[in-house]
JSON list of C-alpha atoms in Angstrom, two decimals:
[
{"chain": "G", "resi": 6, "resn": "MET", "atom": "CA", "xyz": [2.32, -31.43, -12.46]},
{"chain": "G", "resi": 7, "resn": "LEU", "atom": "CA", "xyz": [5.36, -29.37, -11.60]},
{"chain": "G", "resi": 8, "resn": "GLY", "atom": "CA", "xyz": [4.79, -26.90, -8.83]},
{"chain": "G", "resi": 9, "resn": "ASN", "atom": "CA", "xyz": [6.04, -25.13, -5.80]},
{"chain": "G", "resi": 10, "resn": "TRP", "atom": "CA", "xyz": [4.76, -23.19, -2.84]},
{"chain": "G", "resi": 11, "resn": "SER", "atom": "CA", "xyz": [5.96, -20.03, -1.20]},
{"chain": "G", "resi": 12, "resn": "PHE", "atom": "CA", "xyz": [4.74, -19.41, 2.31]},
{"chain": "G", "resi": 13, "resn": "GLY", "atom": "CA", "xyz": [5.74, -15.78, 2.55]},
{"chain": "G", "resi": 14, "resn": "ASP", "atom": "CA", "xyz": [9.19, -16.05, 0.98]},
{"chain": "G", "resi": 15, "resn": "TYR", "atom": "CA", "xyz": [8.15, -14.36, -2.26]},
{"chain": "G", "resi": 16, "resn": "TYR", "atom": "CA", "xyz": [4.96, -13.20, -3.90]},
{"chain": "G", "resi": 17, "resn": "LYS", "atom": "CA", "xyz": [3.59, -11.89, -7.19]},
{"chain": "G", "resi": 18, "resn": "LYS", "atom": "CA", "xyz": [6.59, -9.94, -8.42]},
{"chain": "G", "resi": 19, "resn": "GLU", "atom": "CA", "xyz": [9.05, -12.77, -8.01]},
{"chain": "G", "resi": 20, "resn": "ALA", "atom": "CA", "xyz": [6.66, -15.49, -9.23]},
{"chain": "G", "resi": 21, "resn": "ILE", "atom": "CA", "xyz": [5.96, -13.55, -12.43]},
{"chain": "G", "resi": 22, "resn": "GLU", "atom": "CA", "xyz": [9.58, -12.52, -12.97]},
{"chain": "G", "resi": 23, "resn": "TRP", "atom": "CA", "xyz": [10.99, -16.00, -12.34]},
{"chain": "G", "resi": 24, "resn": "SER", "atom": "CA", "xyz": [8.41, -17.81, -14.46]},
{"chain": "G", "resi": 25, "resn": "TRP", "atom": "CA", "xyz": [9.15, -15.48, -17.38]},
{"chain": "G", "resi": 26, "resn": "GLU", "atom": "CA", "xyz": [12.88, -15.98, -16.91]},
{"chain": "G", "resi": 27, "resn": "LEU", "atom": "CA", "xyz": [12.58, -19.77, -16.87]},
{"chain": "G", "resi": 28, "resn": "LEU", "atom": "CA", "xyz": [10.33, -19.92, -19.92]},
{"chain": "G", "resi": 29, "resn": "THR", "atom": "CA", "xyz": [12.11, -17.36, -22.10]},
{"chain": "G", "resi": 30, "resn": "LYS", "atom": "CA", "xyz": [15.73, -17.19, -20.98]},
{"chain": "G", "resi": 31, "resn": "VAL", "atom": "CA", "xyz": [16.42, -20.68, -19.68]},
{"chain": "G", "resi": 32, "resn": "TRP", "atom": "CA", "xyz": [14.16, -22.72, -21.97]},
{"chain": "G", "resi": 33, "resn": "GLY", "atom": "CA", "xyz": [14.09, -20.23, -24.86]},
{"chain": "G", "resi": 34, "resn": "LEU", "atom": "CA", "xyz": [10.37, -20.25, -25.56]},
{"chain": "G", "resi": 35, "resn": "PRO", "atom": "CA", "xyz": [9.51, -17.50, -28.06]},
{"chain": "G", "resi": 36, "resn": "LYS", "atom": "CA", "xyz": [8.27, -14.42, -26.20]},
{"chain": "G", "resi": 37, "resn": "ASN", "atom": "CA", "xyz": [5.95, -13.39, -28.99]},
{"chain": "G", "resi": 38, "resn": "ARG", "atom": "CA", "xyz": [4.01, -16.66, -28.58]},
{"chain": "G", "resi": 39, "resn": "LEU", "atom": "CA", "xyz": [3.41, -16.29, -24.84]},
{"chain": "G", "resi": 40, "resn": "TRP", "atom": "CA", "xyz": [0.26, -14.81, -23.29]},
{"chain": "G", "resi": 41, "resn": "ALA", "atom": "CA", "xyz": [-0.44, -14.03, -19.65]},
{"chain": "G", "resi": 42, "resn": "THR", "atom": "CA", "xyz": [-3.87, -13.84, -18.09]},
{"chain": "G", "resi": 43, "resn": "VAL", "atom": "CA", "xyz": [-4.76, -12.13, -14.83]},
{"chain": "G", "resi": 44, "resn": "TYR", "atom": "CA", "xyz": [-7.88, -11.93, -12.70]},
{"chain": "G", "resi": 45, "resn": "LYS", "atom": "CA", "xyz": [-10.17, -9.09, -13.79]},
{"chain": "G", "resi": 46, "resn": "ASP", "atom": "CA", "xyz": [-9.53, -7.03, -10.62]},
{"chain": "G", "resi": 47, "resn": "ASP", "atom": "CA", "xyz": [-5.84, -7.83, -10.14]},
{"chain": "G", "resi": 48, "resn": "GLU", "atom": "CA", "xyz": [-4.22, -4.54, -11.13]},
{"chain": "G", "resi": 49, "resn": "GLU", "atom": "CA", "xyz": [-1.01, -5.52, -9.34]},
{"chain": "G", "resi": 50, "resn": "ALA", "atom": "CA", "xyz": [-0.41, -8.67, -11.40]},
{"chain": "G", "resi": 51, "resn": "GLU", "atom": "CA", "xyz": [-1.21, -6.92, -14.68]},
{"chain": "G", "resi": 52, "resn": "LEU", "atom": "CA", "xyz": [1.20, -4.09, -13.87]},
{"chain": "G", "resi": 53, "resn": "LEU", "atom": "CA", "xyz": [3.90, -6.55, -12.82]},
{"chain": "G", "resi": 54, "resn": "TRP", "atom": "CA", "xyz": [3.62, -8.51, -16.07]},
{"chain": "G", "resi": 55, "resn": "LYS", "atom": "CA", "xyz": [4.19, -5.26, -17.94]},
{"chain": "G", "resi": 56, "resn": "LYS", "atom": "CA", "xyz": [6.94, -3.98, -15.61]},
{"chain": "G", "resi": 57, "resn": "VAL", "atom": "CA", "xyz": [9.16, -6.96, -14.68]},
{"chain": "G", "resi": 58, "resn": "THR", "atom": "CA", "xyz": [8.96, -8.84, -18.00]},
{"chain": "G", "resi": 59, "resn": "ASP", "atom": "CA", "xyz": [9.26, -7.83, -21.62]},
{"chain": "G", "resi": 60, "resn": "ILE", "atom": "CA", "xyz": [6.00, -9.52, -22.64]},
{"chain": "G", "resi": 61, "resn": "ASP", "atom": "CA", "xyz": [4.05, -7.74, -25.36]},
{"chain": "G", "resi": 62, "resn": "PRO", "atom": "CA", "xyz": [1.63, -5.64, -23.26]},
{"chain": "G", "resi": 63, "resn": "SER", "atom": "CA", "xyz": [-1.23, -6.61, -25.58]},
{"chain": "G", "resi": 64, "resn": "HIS", "atom": "CA", "xyz": [-0.58, -10.23, -24.54]},
{"chain": "G", "resi": 65, "resn": "VAL", "atom": "CA", "xyz": [-1.68, -9.57, -20.95]},
{"chain": "G", "resi": 66, "resn": "LEU", "atom": "CA", "xyz": [-5.40, -10.27, -20.69]},
{"chain": "G", "resi": 67, "resn": "ARG", "atom": "CA", "xyz": [-8.01, -10.08, -17.91]},
{"chain": "G", "resi": 68, "resn": "PHE", "atom": "CA", "xyz": [-10.50, -12.84, -17.16]},
{"chain": "G", "resi": 69, "resn": "GLY", "atom": "CA", "xyz": [-13.11, -13.50, -14.50]},
{"chain": "G", "resi": 70, "resn": "GLU", "atom": "CA", "xyz": [-13.44, -16.03, -11.69]},
{"chain": "G", "resi": 71, "resn": "LYS", "atom": "CA", "xyz": [-13.96, -19.05, -13.94]},
{"chain": "G", "resi": 72, "resn": "ASP", "atom": "CA", "xyz": [-10.50, -18.76, -15.48]},
{"chain": "G", "resi": 73, "resn": "ASN", "atom": "CA", "xyz": [-8.41, -16.65, -13.13]},
{"chain": "G", "resi": 74, "resn": "PHE", "atom": "CA", "xyz": [-9.51, -17.09, -9.54]},
{"chain": "G", "resi": 75, "resn": "TRP", "atom": "CA", "xyz": [-8.49, -20.13, -7.53]},
{"chain": "G", "resi": 76, "resn": "GLU", "atom": "CA", "xyz": [-10.35, -21.59, -4.58]},
{"chain": "G", "resi": 77, "resn": "MET", "atom": "CA", "xyz": [-10.11, -24.97, -2.95]},
{"chain": "G", "resi": 78, "resn": "GLY", "atom": "CA", "xyz": [-13.77, -25.02, -1.96]},
{"chain": "G", "resi": 79, "resn": "GLU", "atom": "CA", "xyz": [-16.71, -22.84, -1.06]},
{"chain": "G", "resi": 80, "resn": "THR", "atom": "CA", "xyz": [-14.80, -21.52, 1.95]},
{"chain": "G", "resi": 81, "resn": "GLY", "atom": "CA", "xyz": [-11.15, -21.19, 2.85]},
{"chain": "G", "resi": 82, "resn": "PRO", "atom": "CA", "xyz": [-7.96, -19.85, 1.26]},
{"chain": "G", "resi": 83, "resn": "CYS", "atom": "CA", "xyz": [-8.34, -18.45, -2.25]},
{"chain": "G", "resi": 84, "resn": "GLY", "atom": "CA", "xyz": [-7.10, -15.75, -4.57]},
{"chain": "G", "resi": 85, "resn": "PRO", "atom": "CA", "xyz": [-6.48, -14.47, -8.05]},
{"chain": "G", "resi": 86, "resn": "CYS", "atom": "CA", "xyz": [-4.25, -16.36, -10.42]},
{"chain": "G", "resi": 87, "resn": "SER", "atom": "CA", "xyz": [-2.19, -15.58, -13.46]},
{"chain": "G", "resi": 88, "resn": "GLU", "atom": "CA", "xyz": [-1.94, -18.17, -16.20]},
{"chain": "G", "resi": 89, "resn": "ILE", "atom": "CA", "xyz": [0.69, -18.43, -18.91]},
{"chain": "G", "resi": 90, "resn": "HIS", "atom": "CA", "xyz": [-0.45, -19.70, -22.30]},
{"chain": "G", "resi": 91, "resn": "ILE", "atom": "CA", "xyz": [1.51, -20.48, -25.44]},
{"chain": "G", "resi": 92, "resn": "ASP", "atom": "CA", "xyz": [0.44, -19.92, -29.03]},
{"chain": "G", "resi": 93, "resn": "ARG", "atom": "CA", "xyz": [1.11, -23.15, -30.93]},
{"chain": "G", "resi": 94, "resn": "THR", "atom": "CA", "xyz": [-0.63, -22.07, -34.13]},
{"chain": "G", "resi": 95, "resn": "PRO", "atom": "CA", "xyz": [1.49, -22.78, -37.23]},
{"chain": "G", "resi": 96, "resn": "LYS", "atom": "CA", "xyz": [2.20, -19.09, -37.90]},
{"chain": "G", "resi": 97, "resn": "GLY", "atom": "CA", "xyz": [2.19, -17.89, -34.30]},
{"chain": "G", "resi": 98, "resn": "ASN", "atom": "CA", "xyz": [-0.65, -15.52, -34.98]},
{"chain": "G", "resi": 99, "resn": "ALA", "atom": "CA", "xyz": [-3.17, -16.37, -32.29]},
{"chain": "G", "resi": 100, "resn": "SER", "atom": "CA", "xyz": [-5.49, -13.58, -31.24]},
{"chain": "G", "resi": 101, "resn": "ALA", "atom": "CA", "xyz": [-6.59, -12.58, -27.75]},
{"chain": "G", "resi": 102, "resn": "SER", "atom": "CA", "xyz": [-9.97, -14.21, -28.38]},
{"chain": "G", "resi": 103, "resn": "MET", "atom": "CA", "xyz": [-8.24, -17.60, -28.66]},
{"chain": "G", "resi": 104, "resn": "VAL", "atom": "CA", "xyz": [-6.81, -17.48, -25.12]},
{"chain": "G", "resi": 105, "resn": "ASN", "atom": "CA", "xyz": [-8.93, -19.41, -22.58]},
{"chain": "G", "resi": 106, "resn": "ALA", "atom": "CA", "xyz": [-11.25, -20.40, -25.40]},
{"chain": "G", "resi": 107, "resn": "GLY", "atom": "CA", "xyz": [-10.63, -24.15, -25.30]},
{"chain": "G", "resi": 108, "resn": "ILE", "atom": "CA", "xyz": [-8.52, -24.06, -28.47]},
{"chain": "G", "resi": 109, "resn": "ALA", "atom": "CA", "xyz": [-5.78, -26.70, -28.35]},
{"chain": "G", "resi": 110, "resn": "GLU", "atom": "CA", "xyz": [-3.31, -24.53, -30.28]},
{"chain": "G", "resi": 111, "resn": "VAL", "atom": "CA", "xyz": [-3.36, -21.90, -27.51]},
{"chain": "G", "resi": 112, "resn": "MET", "atom": "CA", "xyz": [-2.52, -23.95, -24.46]},
{"chain": "G", "resi": 113, "resn": "GLU", "atom": "CA", "xyz": [-2.14, -23.05, -20.80]},
{"chain": "G", "resi": 114, "resn": "ILE", "atom": "CA", "xyz": [1.23, -24.21, -19.54]},
{"chain": "G", "resi": 115, "resn": "TRP", "atom": "CA", "xyz": [1.55, -22.62, -16.09]},
{"chain": "G", "resi": 116, "resn": "ASN", "atom": "CA", "xyz": [-0.69, -21.23, -13.38]},
{"chain": "G", "resi": 117, "resn": "LEU", "atom": "CA", "xyz": [0.55, -18.84, -10.70]},
{"chain": "G", "resi": 118, "resn": "VAL", "atom": "CA", "xyz": [-1.95, -18.78, -7.83]},
{"chain": "G", "resi": 119, "resn": "PHE", "atom": "CA", "xyz": [-1.77, -15.85, -5.44]},
{"chain": "G", "resi": 120, "resn": "ILE", "atom": "CA", "xyz": [-3.41, -17.00, -2.23]},
{"chain": "G", "resi": 121, "resn": "GLN", "atom": "CA", "xyz": [-4.32, -13.80, -0.45]},
{"chain": "G", "resi": 122, "resn": "TYR", "atom": "CA", "xyz": [-7.88, -14.22, 0.84]},
{"chain": "G", "resi": 123, "resn": "ASP", "atom": "CA", "xyz": [-9.96, -16.36, 3.14]},
{"chain": "G", "resi": 124, "resn": "ARG", "atom": "CA", "xyz": [-13.57, -16.79, 2.01]},
{"chain": "G", "resi": 125, "resn": "ASP", "atom": "CA", "xyz": [-16.10, -17.30, 4.80]},
{"chain": "G", "resi": 126, "resn": "ALA", "atom": "CA", "xyz": [-19.46, -19.10, 4.60]},
{"chain": "G", "resi": 127, "resn": "SER", "atom": "CA", "xyz": [-21.23, -15.88, 3.56]},
{"chain": "G", "resi": 128, "resn": "GLY", "atom": "CA", "xyz": [-18.80, -15.44, 0.65]},
{"chain": "G", "resi": 129, "resn": "LYS", "atom": "CA", "xyz": [-16.97, -12.51, 2.22]},
{"chain": "G", "resi": 130, "resn": "LEU", "atom": "CA", "xyz": [-13.28, -12.26, 1.35]},
{"chain": "G", "resi": 131, "resn": "THR", "atom": "CA", "xyz": [-10.84, -11.29, 4.10]},
{"chain": "G", "resi": 132, "resn": "LEU", "atom": "CA", "xyz": [-7.17, -10.63, 3.43]},
{"chain": "G", "resi": 133, "resn": "LEU", "atom": "CA", "xyz": [-4.94, -13.32, 4.90]},
{"chain": "G", "resi": 134, "resn": "PRO", "atom": "CA", "xyz": [-2.29, -12.16, 7.38]},
{"chain": "G", "resi": 135, "resn": "ALA", "atom": "CA", "xyz": [0.38, -13.73, 5.12]},
{"chain": "G", "resi": 136, "resn": "LYS", "atom": "CA", "xyz": [0.15, -14.12, 1.35]},
{"chain": "G", "resi": 137, "resn": "HIS", "atom": "CA", "xyz": [1.32, -17.23, -0.47]},
{"chain": "G", "resi": 138, "resn": "VAL", "atom": "CA", "xyz": [2.06, -18.47, -3.97]},
{"chain": "G", "resi": 139, "resn": "ASP", "atom": "CA", "xyz": [1.21, -21.90, -5.41]},
{"chain": "G", "resi": 140, "resn": "THR", "atom": "CA", "xyz": [2.42, -22.51, -8.92]},
{"chain": "G", "resi": 141, "resn": "GLY", "atom": "CA", "xyz": [1.58, -25.42, -11.16]},
{"chain": "G", "resi": 142, "resn": "MET", "atom": "CA", "xyz": [3.04, -26.20, -14.58]},
{"chain": "G", "resi": 143, "resn": "GLY", "atom": "CA", "xyz": [1.86, -28.98, -16.84]},
{"chain": "G", "resi": 144, "resn": "PHE", "atom": "CA", "xyz": [4.83, -31.39, -16.88]},
{"chain": "G", "resi": 145, "resn": "VAL", "atom": "CA", "xyz": [3.89, -33.29, -20.03]},
{"chain": "G", "resi": 146, "resn": "ARG", "atom": "CA", "xyz": [2.84, -30.08, -21.78]},
{"chain": "G", "resi": 147, "resn": "ILE", "atom": "CA", "xyz": [6.20, -28.44, -21.16]},
{"chain": "G", "resi": 148, "resn": "CYS", "atom": "CA", "xyz": [7.98, -31.65, -22.21]},
{"chain": "G", "resi": 149, "resn": "ALA", "atom": "CA", "xyz": [6.09, -31.62, -25.52]},
{"chain": "G", "resi": 150, "resn": "LEU", "atom": "CA", "xyz": [6.97, -27.95, -26.07]},
{"chain": "G", "resi": 151, "resn": "LEU", "atom": "CA", "xyz": [10.65, -28.39, -25.27]},
{"chain": "G", "resi": 152, "resn": "GLN", "atom": "CA", "xyz": [10.88, -31.53, -27.40]},
{"chain": "G", "resi": 153, "resn": "GLY", "atom": "CA", "xyz": [9.02, -29.96, -30.34]},
{"chain": "G", "resi": 154, "resn": "LYS", "atom": "CA", "xyz": [6.21, -32.51, -30.24]},
{"chain": "G", "resi": 155, "resn": "ASP", "atom": "CA", "xyz": [2.58, -31.90, -31.16]},
{"chain": "G", "resi": 156, "resn": "SER", "atom": "CA", "xyz": [1.30, -34.48, -28.72]},
{"chain": "G", "resi": 157, "resn": "ASN", "atom": "CA", "xyz": [2.19, -35.14, -25.09]},
{"chain": "G", "resi": 158, "resn": "TYR", "atom": "CA", "xyz": [2.23, -38.85, -25.97]},
{"chain": "G", "resi": 159, "resn": "ASP", "atom": "CA", "xyz": [5.05, -38.37, -28.51]},
{"chain": "G", "resi": 160, "resn": "THR", "atom": "CA", "xyz": [7.48, -37.26, -25.79]},
{"chain": "G", "resi": 161, "resn": "ASP", "atom": "CA", "xyz": [10.15, -39.26, -24.06]},
{"chain": "G", "resi": 162, "resn": "VAL", "atom": "CA", "xyz": [7.81, -39.43, -21.07]},
{"chain": "G", "resi": 163, "resn": "PHE", "atom": "CA", "xyz": [5.40, -41.79, -22.84]},
{"chain": "G", "resi": 164, "resn": "MET", "atom": "CA", "xyz": [7.12, -43.20, -25.93]},
{"chain": "G", "resi": 165, "resn": "PRO", "atom": "CA", "xyz": [9.25, -45.81, -24.10]},
{"chain": "G", "resi": 166, "resn": "VAL", "atom": "CA", "xyz": [6.10, -47.19, -22.47]},
{"chain": "G", "resi": 167, "resn": "ILE", "atom": "CA", "xyz": [4.18, -47.09, -25.75]},
{"chain": "G", "resi": 168, "resn": "ARG", "atom": "CA", "xyz": [7.01, -48.89, -27.56]},
{"chain": "G", "resi": 169, "resn": "ARG", "atom": "CA", "xyz": [7.17, -51.52, -24.83]},
{"chain": "G", "resi": 170, "resn": "ILE", "atom": "CA", "xyz": [3.41, -52.12, -24.96]},
{"chain": "G", "resi": 171, "resn": "ARG", "atom": "CA", "xyz": [3.49, -52.29, -28.76]}
]
């Protein structure tokens, strides 16, 4: 897992902007194959995806707690998250219904967690005095994408070990 934390140095705007820049400008992933998901009530993240990136606006989707809300336990720090998925279908014609549907060809590659609440024992959410970002990208997934491999195991991360074992 590749990730980083921001303890107040930057927040949603920068996390979204910088992730898009890395994926599309630095690594050259095709913009038309990328999808972003946001928590169902996170207007700010949805607007930022549409304002600070050039993602197709129809590729920004809302999901509920199961897919787009992070918590480390029943109580404690938590918040909405925004995931980035890539369409790996042969023709690049995935539909919105394929995102977060457990379909291998439409794969999550990065999660941007916006830690902004503290949940108490009663379930009440209270805004934290300082907001934070925790991002996590699938290392072997991004390696497979950048190396044009269909399987994580076909990458230079695993193949030397596989060859040695063989």
